[in-house]
Structures are given as C-alpha cells and as structure tokens.
mmCIF file with all atom_site columns, C-alpha atoms and ligand atoms in Angstrom:
data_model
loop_
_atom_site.group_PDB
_atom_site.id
_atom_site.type_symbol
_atom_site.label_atom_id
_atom_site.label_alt_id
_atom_site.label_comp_id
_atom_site.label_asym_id
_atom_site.label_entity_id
_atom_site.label_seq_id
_atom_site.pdbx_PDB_ins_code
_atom_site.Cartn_x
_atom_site.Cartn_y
_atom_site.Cartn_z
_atom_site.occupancy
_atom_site.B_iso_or_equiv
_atom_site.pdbx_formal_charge
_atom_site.auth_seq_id
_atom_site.auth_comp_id
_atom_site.auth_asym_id
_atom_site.auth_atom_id
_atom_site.pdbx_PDB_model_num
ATOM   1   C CA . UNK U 1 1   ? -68.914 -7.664  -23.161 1.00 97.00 ? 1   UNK U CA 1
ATOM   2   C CA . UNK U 1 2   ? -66.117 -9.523  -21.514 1.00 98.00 ? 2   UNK U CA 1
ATOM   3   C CA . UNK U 1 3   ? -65.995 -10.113 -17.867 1.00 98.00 ? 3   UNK U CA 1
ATOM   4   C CA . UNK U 1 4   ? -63.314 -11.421 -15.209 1.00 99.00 ? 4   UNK U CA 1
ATOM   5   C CA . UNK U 1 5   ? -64.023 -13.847 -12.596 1.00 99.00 ? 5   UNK U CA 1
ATOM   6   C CA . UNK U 1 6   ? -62.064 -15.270 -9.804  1.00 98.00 ? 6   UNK U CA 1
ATOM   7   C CA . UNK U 1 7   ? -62.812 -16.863 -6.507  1.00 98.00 ? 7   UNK U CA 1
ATOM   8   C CA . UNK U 1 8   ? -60.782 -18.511 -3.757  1.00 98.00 ? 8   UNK U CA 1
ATOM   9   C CA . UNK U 1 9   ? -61.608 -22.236 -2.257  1.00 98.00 ? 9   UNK U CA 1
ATOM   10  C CA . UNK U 1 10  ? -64.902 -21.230 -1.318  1.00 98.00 ? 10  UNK U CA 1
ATOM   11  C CA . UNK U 1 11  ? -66.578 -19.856 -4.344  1.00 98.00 ? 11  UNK U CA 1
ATOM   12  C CA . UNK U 1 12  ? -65.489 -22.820 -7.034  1.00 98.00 ? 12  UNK U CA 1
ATOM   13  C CA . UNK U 1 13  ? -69.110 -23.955 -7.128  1.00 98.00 ? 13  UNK U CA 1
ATOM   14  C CA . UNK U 1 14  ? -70.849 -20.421 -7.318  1.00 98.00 ? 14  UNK U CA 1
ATOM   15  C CA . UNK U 1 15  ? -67.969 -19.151 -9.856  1.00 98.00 ? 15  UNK U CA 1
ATOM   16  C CA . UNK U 1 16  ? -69.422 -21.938 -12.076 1.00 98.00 ? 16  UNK U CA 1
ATOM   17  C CA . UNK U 1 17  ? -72.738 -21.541 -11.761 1.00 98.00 ? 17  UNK U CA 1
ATOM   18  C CA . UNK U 1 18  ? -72.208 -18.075 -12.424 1.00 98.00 ? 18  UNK U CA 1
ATOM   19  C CA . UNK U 1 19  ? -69.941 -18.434 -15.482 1.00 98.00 ? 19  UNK U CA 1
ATOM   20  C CA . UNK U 1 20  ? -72.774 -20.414 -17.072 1.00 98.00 ? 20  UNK U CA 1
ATOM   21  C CA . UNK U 1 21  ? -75.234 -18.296 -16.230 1.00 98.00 ? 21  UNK U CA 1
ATOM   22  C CA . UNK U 1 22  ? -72.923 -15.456 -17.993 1.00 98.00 ? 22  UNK U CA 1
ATOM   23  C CA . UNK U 1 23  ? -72.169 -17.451 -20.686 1.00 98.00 ? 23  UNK U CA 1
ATOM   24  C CA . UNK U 1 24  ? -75.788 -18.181 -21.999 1.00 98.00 ? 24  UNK U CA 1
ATOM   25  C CA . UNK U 1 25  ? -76.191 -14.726 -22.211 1.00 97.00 ? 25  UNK U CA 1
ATOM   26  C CA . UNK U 1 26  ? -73.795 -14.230 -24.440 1.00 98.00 ? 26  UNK U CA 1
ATOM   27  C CA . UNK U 1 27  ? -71.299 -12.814 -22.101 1.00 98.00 ? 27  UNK U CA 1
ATOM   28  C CA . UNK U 1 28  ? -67.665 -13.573 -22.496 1.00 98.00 ? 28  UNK U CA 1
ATOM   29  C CA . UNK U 1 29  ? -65.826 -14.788 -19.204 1.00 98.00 ? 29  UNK U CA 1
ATOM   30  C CA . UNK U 1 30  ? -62.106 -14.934 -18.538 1.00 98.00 ? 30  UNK U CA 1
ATOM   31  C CA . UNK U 1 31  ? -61.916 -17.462 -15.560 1.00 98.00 ? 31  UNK U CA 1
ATOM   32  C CA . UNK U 1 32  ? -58.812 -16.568 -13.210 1.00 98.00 ? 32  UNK U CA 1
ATOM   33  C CA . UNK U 1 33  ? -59.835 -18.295 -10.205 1.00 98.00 ? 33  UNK U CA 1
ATOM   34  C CA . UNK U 1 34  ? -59.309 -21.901 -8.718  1.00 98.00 ? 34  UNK U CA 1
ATOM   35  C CA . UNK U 1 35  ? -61.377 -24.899 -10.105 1.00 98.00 ? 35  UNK U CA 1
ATOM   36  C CA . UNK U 1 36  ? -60.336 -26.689 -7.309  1.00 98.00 ? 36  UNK U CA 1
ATOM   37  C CA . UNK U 1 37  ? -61.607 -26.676 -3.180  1.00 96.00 ? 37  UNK U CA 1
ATOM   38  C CA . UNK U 1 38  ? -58.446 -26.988 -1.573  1.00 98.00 ? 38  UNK U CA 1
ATOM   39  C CA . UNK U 1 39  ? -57.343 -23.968 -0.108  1.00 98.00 ? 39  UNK U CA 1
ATOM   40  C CA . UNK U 1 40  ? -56.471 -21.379 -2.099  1.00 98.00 ? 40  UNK U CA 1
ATOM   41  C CA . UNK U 1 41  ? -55.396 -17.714 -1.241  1.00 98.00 ? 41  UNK U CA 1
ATOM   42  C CA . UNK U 1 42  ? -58.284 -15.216 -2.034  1.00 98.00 ? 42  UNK U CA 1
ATOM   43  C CA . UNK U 1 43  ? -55.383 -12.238 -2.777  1.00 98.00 ? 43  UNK U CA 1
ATOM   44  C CA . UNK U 1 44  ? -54.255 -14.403 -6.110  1.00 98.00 ? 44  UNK U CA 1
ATOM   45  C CA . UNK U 1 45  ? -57.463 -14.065 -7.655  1.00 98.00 ? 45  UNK U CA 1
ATOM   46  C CA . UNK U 1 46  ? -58.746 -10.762 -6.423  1.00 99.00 ? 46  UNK U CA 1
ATOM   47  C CA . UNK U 1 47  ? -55.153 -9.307  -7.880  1.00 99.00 ? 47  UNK U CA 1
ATOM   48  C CA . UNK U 1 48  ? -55.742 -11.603 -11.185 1.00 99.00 ? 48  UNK U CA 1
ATOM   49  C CA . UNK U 1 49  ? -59.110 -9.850  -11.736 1.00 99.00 ? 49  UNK U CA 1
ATOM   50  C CA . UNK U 1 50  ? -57.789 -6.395  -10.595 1.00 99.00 ? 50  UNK U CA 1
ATOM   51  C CA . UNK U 1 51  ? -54.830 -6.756  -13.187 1.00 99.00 ? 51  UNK U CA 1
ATOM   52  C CA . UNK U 1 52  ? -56.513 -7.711  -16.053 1.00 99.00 ? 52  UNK U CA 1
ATOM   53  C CA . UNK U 1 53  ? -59.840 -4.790  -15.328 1.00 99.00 ? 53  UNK U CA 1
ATOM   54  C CA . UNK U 1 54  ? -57.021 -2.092  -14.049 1.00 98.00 ? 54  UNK U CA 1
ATOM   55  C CA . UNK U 1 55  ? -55.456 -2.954  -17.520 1.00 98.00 ? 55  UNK U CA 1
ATOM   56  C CA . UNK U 1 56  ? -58.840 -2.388  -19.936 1.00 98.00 ? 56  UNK U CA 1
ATOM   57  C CA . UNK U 1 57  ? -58.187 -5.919  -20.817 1.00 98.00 ? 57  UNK U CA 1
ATOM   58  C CA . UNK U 1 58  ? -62.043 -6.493  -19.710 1.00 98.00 ? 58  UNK U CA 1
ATOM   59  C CA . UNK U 1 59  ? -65.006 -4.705  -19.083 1.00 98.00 ? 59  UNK U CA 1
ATOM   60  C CA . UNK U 1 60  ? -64.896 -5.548  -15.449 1.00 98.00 ? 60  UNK U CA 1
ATOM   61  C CA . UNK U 1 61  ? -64.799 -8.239  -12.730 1.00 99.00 ? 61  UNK U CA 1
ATOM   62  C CA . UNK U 1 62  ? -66.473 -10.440 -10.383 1.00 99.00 ? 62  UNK U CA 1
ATOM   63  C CA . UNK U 1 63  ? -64.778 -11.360 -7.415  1.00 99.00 ? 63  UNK U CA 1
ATOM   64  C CA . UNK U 1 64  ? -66.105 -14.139 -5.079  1.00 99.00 ? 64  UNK U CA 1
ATOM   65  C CA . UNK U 1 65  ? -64.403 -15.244 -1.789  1.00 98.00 ? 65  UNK U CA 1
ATOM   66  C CA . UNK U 1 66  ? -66.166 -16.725 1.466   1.00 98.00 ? 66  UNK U CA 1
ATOM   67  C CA . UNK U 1 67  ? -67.554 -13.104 2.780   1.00 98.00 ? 67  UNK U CA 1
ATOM   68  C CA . UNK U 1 68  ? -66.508 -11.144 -0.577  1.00 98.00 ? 68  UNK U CA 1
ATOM   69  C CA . UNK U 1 69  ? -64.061 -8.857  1.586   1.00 98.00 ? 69  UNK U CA 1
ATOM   70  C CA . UNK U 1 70  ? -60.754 -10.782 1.303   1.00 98.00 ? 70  UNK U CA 1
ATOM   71  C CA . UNK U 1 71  ? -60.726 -11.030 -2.538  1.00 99.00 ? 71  UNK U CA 1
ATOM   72  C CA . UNK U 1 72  ? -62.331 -6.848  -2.418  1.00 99.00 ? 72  UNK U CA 1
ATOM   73  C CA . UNK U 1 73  ? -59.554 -5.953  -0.617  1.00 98.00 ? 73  UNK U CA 1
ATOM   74  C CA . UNK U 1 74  ? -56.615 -7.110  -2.536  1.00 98.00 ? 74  UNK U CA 1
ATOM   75  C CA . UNK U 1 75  ? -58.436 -5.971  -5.756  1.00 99.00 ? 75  UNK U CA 1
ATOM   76  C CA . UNK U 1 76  ? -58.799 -2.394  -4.023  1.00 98.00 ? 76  UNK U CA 1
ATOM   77  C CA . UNK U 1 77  ? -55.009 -2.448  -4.084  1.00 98.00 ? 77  UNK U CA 1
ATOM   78  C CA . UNK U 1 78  ? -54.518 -2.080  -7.252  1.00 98.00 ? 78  UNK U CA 1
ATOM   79  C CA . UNK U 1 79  ? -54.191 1.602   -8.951  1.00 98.00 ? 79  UNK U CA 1
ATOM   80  C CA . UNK U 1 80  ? -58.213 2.337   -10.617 1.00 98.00 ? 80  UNK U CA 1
ATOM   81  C CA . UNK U 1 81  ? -60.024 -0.375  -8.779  1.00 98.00 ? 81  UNK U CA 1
ATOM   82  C CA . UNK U 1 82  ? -63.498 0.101   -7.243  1.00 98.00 ? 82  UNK U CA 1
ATOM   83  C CA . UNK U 1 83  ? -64.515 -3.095  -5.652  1.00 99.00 ? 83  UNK U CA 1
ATOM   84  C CA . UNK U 1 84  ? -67.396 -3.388  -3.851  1.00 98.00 ? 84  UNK U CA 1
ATOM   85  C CA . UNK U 1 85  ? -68.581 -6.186  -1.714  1.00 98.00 ? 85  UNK U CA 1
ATOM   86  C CA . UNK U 1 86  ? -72.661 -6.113  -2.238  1.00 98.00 ? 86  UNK U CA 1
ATOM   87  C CA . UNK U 1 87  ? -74.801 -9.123  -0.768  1.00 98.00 ? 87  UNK U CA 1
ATOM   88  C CA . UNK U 1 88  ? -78.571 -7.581  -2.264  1.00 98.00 ? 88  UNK U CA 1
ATOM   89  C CA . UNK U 1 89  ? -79.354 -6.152  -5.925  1.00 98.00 ? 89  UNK U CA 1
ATOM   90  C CA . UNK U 1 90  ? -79.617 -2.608  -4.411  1.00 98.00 ? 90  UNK U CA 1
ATOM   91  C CA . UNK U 1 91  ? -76.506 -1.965  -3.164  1.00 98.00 ? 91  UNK U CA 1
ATOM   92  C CA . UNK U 1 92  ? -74.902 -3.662  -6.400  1.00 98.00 ? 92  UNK U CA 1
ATOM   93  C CA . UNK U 1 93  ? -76.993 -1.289  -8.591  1.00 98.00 ? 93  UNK U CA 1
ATOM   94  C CA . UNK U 1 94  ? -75.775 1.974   -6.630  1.00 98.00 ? 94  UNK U CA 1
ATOM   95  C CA . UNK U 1 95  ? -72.160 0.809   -6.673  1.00 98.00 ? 95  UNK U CA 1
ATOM   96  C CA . UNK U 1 96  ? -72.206 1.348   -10.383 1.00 98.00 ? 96  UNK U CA 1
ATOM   97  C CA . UNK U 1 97  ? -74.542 4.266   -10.624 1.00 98.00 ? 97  UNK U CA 1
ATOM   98  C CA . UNK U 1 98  ? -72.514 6.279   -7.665  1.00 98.00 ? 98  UNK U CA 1
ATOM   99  C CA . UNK U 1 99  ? -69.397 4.440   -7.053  1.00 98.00 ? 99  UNK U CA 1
ATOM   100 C CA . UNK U 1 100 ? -68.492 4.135   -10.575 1.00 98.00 ? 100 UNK U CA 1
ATOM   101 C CA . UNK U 1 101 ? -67.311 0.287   -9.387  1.00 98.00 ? 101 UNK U CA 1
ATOM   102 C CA . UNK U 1 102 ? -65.765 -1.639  -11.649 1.00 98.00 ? 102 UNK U CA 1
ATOM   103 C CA . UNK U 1 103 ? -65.313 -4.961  -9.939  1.00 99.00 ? 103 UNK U CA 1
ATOM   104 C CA . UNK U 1 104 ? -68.420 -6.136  -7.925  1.00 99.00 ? 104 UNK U CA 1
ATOM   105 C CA . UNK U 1 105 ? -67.729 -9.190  -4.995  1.00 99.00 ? 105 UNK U CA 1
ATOM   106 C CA . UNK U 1 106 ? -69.995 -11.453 -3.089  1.00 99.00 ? 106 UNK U CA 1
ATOM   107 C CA . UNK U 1 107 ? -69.606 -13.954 -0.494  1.00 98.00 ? 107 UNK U CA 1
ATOM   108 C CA . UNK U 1 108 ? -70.020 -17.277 -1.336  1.00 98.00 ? 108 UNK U CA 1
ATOM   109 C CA . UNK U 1 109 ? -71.141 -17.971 2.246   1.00 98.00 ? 109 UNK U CA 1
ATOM   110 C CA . UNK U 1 110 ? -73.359 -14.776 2.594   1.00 98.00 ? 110 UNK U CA 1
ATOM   111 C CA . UNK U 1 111 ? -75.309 -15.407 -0.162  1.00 98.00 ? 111 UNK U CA 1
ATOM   112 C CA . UNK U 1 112 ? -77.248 -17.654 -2.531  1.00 98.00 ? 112 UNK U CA 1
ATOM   113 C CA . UNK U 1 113 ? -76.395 -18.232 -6.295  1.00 98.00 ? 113 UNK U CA 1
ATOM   114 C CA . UNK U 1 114 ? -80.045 -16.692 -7.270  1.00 98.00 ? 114 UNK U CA 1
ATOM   115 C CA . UNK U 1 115 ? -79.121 -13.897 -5.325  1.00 98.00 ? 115 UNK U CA 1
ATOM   116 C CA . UNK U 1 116 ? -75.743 -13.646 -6.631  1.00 99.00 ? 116 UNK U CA 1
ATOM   117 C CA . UNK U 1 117 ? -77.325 -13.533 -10.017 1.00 98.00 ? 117 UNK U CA 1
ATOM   118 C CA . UNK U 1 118 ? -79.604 -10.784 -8.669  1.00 98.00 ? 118 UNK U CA 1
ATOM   119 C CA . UNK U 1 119 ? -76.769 -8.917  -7.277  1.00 99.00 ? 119 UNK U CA 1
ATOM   120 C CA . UNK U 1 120 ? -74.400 -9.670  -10.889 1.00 98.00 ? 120 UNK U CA 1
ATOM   121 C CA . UNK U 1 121 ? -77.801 -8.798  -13.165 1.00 98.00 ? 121 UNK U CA 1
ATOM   122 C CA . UNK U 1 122 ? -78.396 -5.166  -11.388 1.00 98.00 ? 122 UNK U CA 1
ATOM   123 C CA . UNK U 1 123 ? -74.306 -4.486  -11.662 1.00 98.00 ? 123 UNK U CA 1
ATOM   124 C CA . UNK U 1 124 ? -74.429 -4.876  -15.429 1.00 98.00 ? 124 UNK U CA 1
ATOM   125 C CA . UNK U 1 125 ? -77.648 -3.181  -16.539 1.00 98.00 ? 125 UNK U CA 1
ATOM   126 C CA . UNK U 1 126 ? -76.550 0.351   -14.202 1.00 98.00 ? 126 UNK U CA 1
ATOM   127 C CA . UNK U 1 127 ? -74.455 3.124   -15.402 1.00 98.00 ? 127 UNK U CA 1
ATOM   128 C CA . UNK U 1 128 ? -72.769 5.385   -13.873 1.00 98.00 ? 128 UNK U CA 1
ATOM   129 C CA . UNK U 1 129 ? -74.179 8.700   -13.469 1.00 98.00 ? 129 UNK U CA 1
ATOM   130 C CA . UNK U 1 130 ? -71.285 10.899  -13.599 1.00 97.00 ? 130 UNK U CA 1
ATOM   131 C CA . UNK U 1 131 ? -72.059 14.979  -11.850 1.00 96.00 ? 131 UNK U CA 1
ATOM   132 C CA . UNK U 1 132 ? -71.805 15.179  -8.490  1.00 96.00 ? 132 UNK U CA 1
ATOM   133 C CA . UNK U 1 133 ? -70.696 11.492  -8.152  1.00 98.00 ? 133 UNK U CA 1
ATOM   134 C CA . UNK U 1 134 ? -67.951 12.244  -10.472 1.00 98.00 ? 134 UNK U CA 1
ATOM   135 C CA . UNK U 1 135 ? -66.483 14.847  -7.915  1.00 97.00 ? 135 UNK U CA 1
ATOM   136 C CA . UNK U 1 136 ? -66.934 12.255  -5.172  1.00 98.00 ? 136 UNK U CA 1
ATOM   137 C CA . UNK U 1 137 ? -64.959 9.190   -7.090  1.00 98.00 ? 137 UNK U CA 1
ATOM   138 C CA . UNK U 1 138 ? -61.962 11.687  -8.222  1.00 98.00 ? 138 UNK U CA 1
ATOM   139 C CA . UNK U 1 139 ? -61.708 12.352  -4.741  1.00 98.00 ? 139 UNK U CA 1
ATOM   140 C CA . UNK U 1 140 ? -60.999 8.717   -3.992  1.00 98.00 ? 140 UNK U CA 1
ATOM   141 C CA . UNK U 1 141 ? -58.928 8.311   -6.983  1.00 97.00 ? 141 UNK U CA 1
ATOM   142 C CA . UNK U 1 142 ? -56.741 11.288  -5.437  1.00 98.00 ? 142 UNK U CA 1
ATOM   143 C CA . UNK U 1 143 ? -56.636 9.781   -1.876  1.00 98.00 ? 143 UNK U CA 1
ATOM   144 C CA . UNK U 1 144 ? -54.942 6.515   -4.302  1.00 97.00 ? 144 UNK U CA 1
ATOM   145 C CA . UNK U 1 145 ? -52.775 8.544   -6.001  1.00 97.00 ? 145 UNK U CA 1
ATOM   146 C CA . UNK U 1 146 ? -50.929 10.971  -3.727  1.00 98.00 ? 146 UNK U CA 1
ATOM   147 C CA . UNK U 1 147 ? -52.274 9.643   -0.034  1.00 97.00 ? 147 UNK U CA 1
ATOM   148 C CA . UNK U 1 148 ? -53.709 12.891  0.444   1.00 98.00 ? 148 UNK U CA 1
ATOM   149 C CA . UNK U 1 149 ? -57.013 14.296  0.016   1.00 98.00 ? 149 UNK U CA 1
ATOM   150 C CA . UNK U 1 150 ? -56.793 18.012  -0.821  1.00 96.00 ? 150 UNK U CA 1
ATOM   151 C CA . UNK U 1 151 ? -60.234 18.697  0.230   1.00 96.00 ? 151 UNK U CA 1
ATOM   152 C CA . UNK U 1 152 ? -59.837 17.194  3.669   1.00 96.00 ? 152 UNK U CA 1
ATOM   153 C CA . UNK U 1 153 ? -56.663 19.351  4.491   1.00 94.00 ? 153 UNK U CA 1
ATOM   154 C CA . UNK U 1 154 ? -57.712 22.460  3.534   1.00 84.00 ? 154 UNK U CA 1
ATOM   155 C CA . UNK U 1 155 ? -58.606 25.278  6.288   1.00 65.00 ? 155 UNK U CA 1
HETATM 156 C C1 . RB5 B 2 .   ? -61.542 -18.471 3.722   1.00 79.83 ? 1   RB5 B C1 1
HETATM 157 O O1 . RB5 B 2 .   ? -61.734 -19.270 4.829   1.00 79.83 ? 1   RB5 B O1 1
HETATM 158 C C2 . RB5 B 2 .   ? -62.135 -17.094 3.962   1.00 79.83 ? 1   RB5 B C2 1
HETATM 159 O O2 . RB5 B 2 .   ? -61.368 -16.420 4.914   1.00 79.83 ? 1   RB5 B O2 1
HETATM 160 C C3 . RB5 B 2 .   ? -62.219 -16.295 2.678   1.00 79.83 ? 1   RB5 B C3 1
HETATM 161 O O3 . RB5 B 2 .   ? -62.968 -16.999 1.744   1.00 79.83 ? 1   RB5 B O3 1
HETATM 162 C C4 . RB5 B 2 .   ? -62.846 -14.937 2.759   1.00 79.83 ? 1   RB5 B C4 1
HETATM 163 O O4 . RB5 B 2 .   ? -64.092 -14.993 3.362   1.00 79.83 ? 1   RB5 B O4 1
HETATM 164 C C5 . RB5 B 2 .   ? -62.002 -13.872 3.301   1.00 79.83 ? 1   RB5 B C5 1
HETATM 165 O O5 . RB5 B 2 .   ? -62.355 -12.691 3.332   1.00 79.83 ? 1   RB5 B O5 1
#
C-alpha cells in the first residue's frame, strides 16, 4: 500500500509522527507537505495529495491542516475526491464503508496524534460496502460532474 500525506504549517509535527508510525508498518508514504512551521498555504498540499490519489498514483491520502477543513476542501476540488474531515475512529471507519472516501483529514489542533492514529488505523482496515451506498456516492459524483443532480430535479 502506498499512501499520500500533506499538511500545512500546523501539522509538520503530527505528519511525522504519523509517517513513522506508517512506515513501521510497512506502509509506503509519499510526503507532499511542508517540513517546515512557517506558514504555509493548506490548498498546496491538500491539491498535492488530491492530484496524485485523483491520478491512481496512490492508494489514498491523508490530509492534515489546523482543523482538517482547509486542506479537505481544496482536495474536494479536485474531479473523484472524497475527503472527509473525521476527529474520532467512528466517523473515519464509516467514511470508507459509506462514503467510499478516499482521502481522510484531521486537525492537527482538534486532535491528538494517538487519536489521529486511531482515526488513520480504522480508515485503512474498512471497505467500502458498495449497494445502496453505491447509489448514494454516484449521486455525488454526478452533482461533480454536470452541477446537477438528476434526482433532485425531477417532478
Ligand atoms: C492555519 O492557521 C489554519 O487556518 C489552517 O491550518 C486550517 O485550520 C484551515 O482550515
């Protein structure tokens, strides 16, 4: 499995603790945040991470800003994201399993690096279930593609 990270100013120190973490377990990490703490603009690396998971170039992302929802955002932008900001494990693991996300973001000042390995841990070991949930995640795909939502204008 390969994963992309990124971060902005705020996450330097949890994007490292979490690349190690990732890294003993055998998972490869393409780093396309900052290393550094001066400021740095979260829509760089939530558009880095978006490119190269949009792209099949990895198996998906991990976005960390101050709150999660700058870098989410900009990723969301891009044509097949699913970012989703999660701050507990439960949320993460339904994101996957419903959602069908493929980038999951934290906030670096929301919550703690055990957590965020909670929250990371959960994303990777769910699947998504596909059925109904299928339905509901082609709908938002349509919504990206055409701005309209045939089911919504009907009647
Ligand atoms: C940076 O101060 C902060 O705005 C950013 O990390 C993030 O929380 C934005 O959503």
């Amino acid at each position: 499995m390969k994963l992309a990270i990124g971060n902005d100013h705020t996450g330097v120190a949890m994007k490292n603790e979490i690349m190690a973490w990732l890294k003993e377990k055998g998972i490869e990490v393409v780093n396309v945040g900052t290393d550094s703490t001066e400021r740095f603009d979260y829509a760089v690396s939530g558009y880095r991470i978006a490119r190269l998971v949009a792209d099949g170039e990895v198996d998906g992302g991990i976005a960390i800003c101050g709150t999660g929802i700058g870098i989410s955002l900009a990723a969301n932008k891009v044509r097949g994201i699913r970012a989703c900001v999660c701050s507990e494990p439960y949320s993460a693991r339904l994101s996957k399993m419903h959602n069908n996300s493929n980038i999951i973001a934290f906030g670096a000042r929301v919550v703690g690096v055990e957590m965020a390995k909670m929250i990371v841990e959960e994303w990777l070991s769910a699947s998504f279930e596909g059925g109904r949930h299928a339905r509901r995640v082609a709908q938002i795909m349509e919504i990206e593609e055409t701005q309209h939502l045939k089911a919504a204008e009907q009647e």
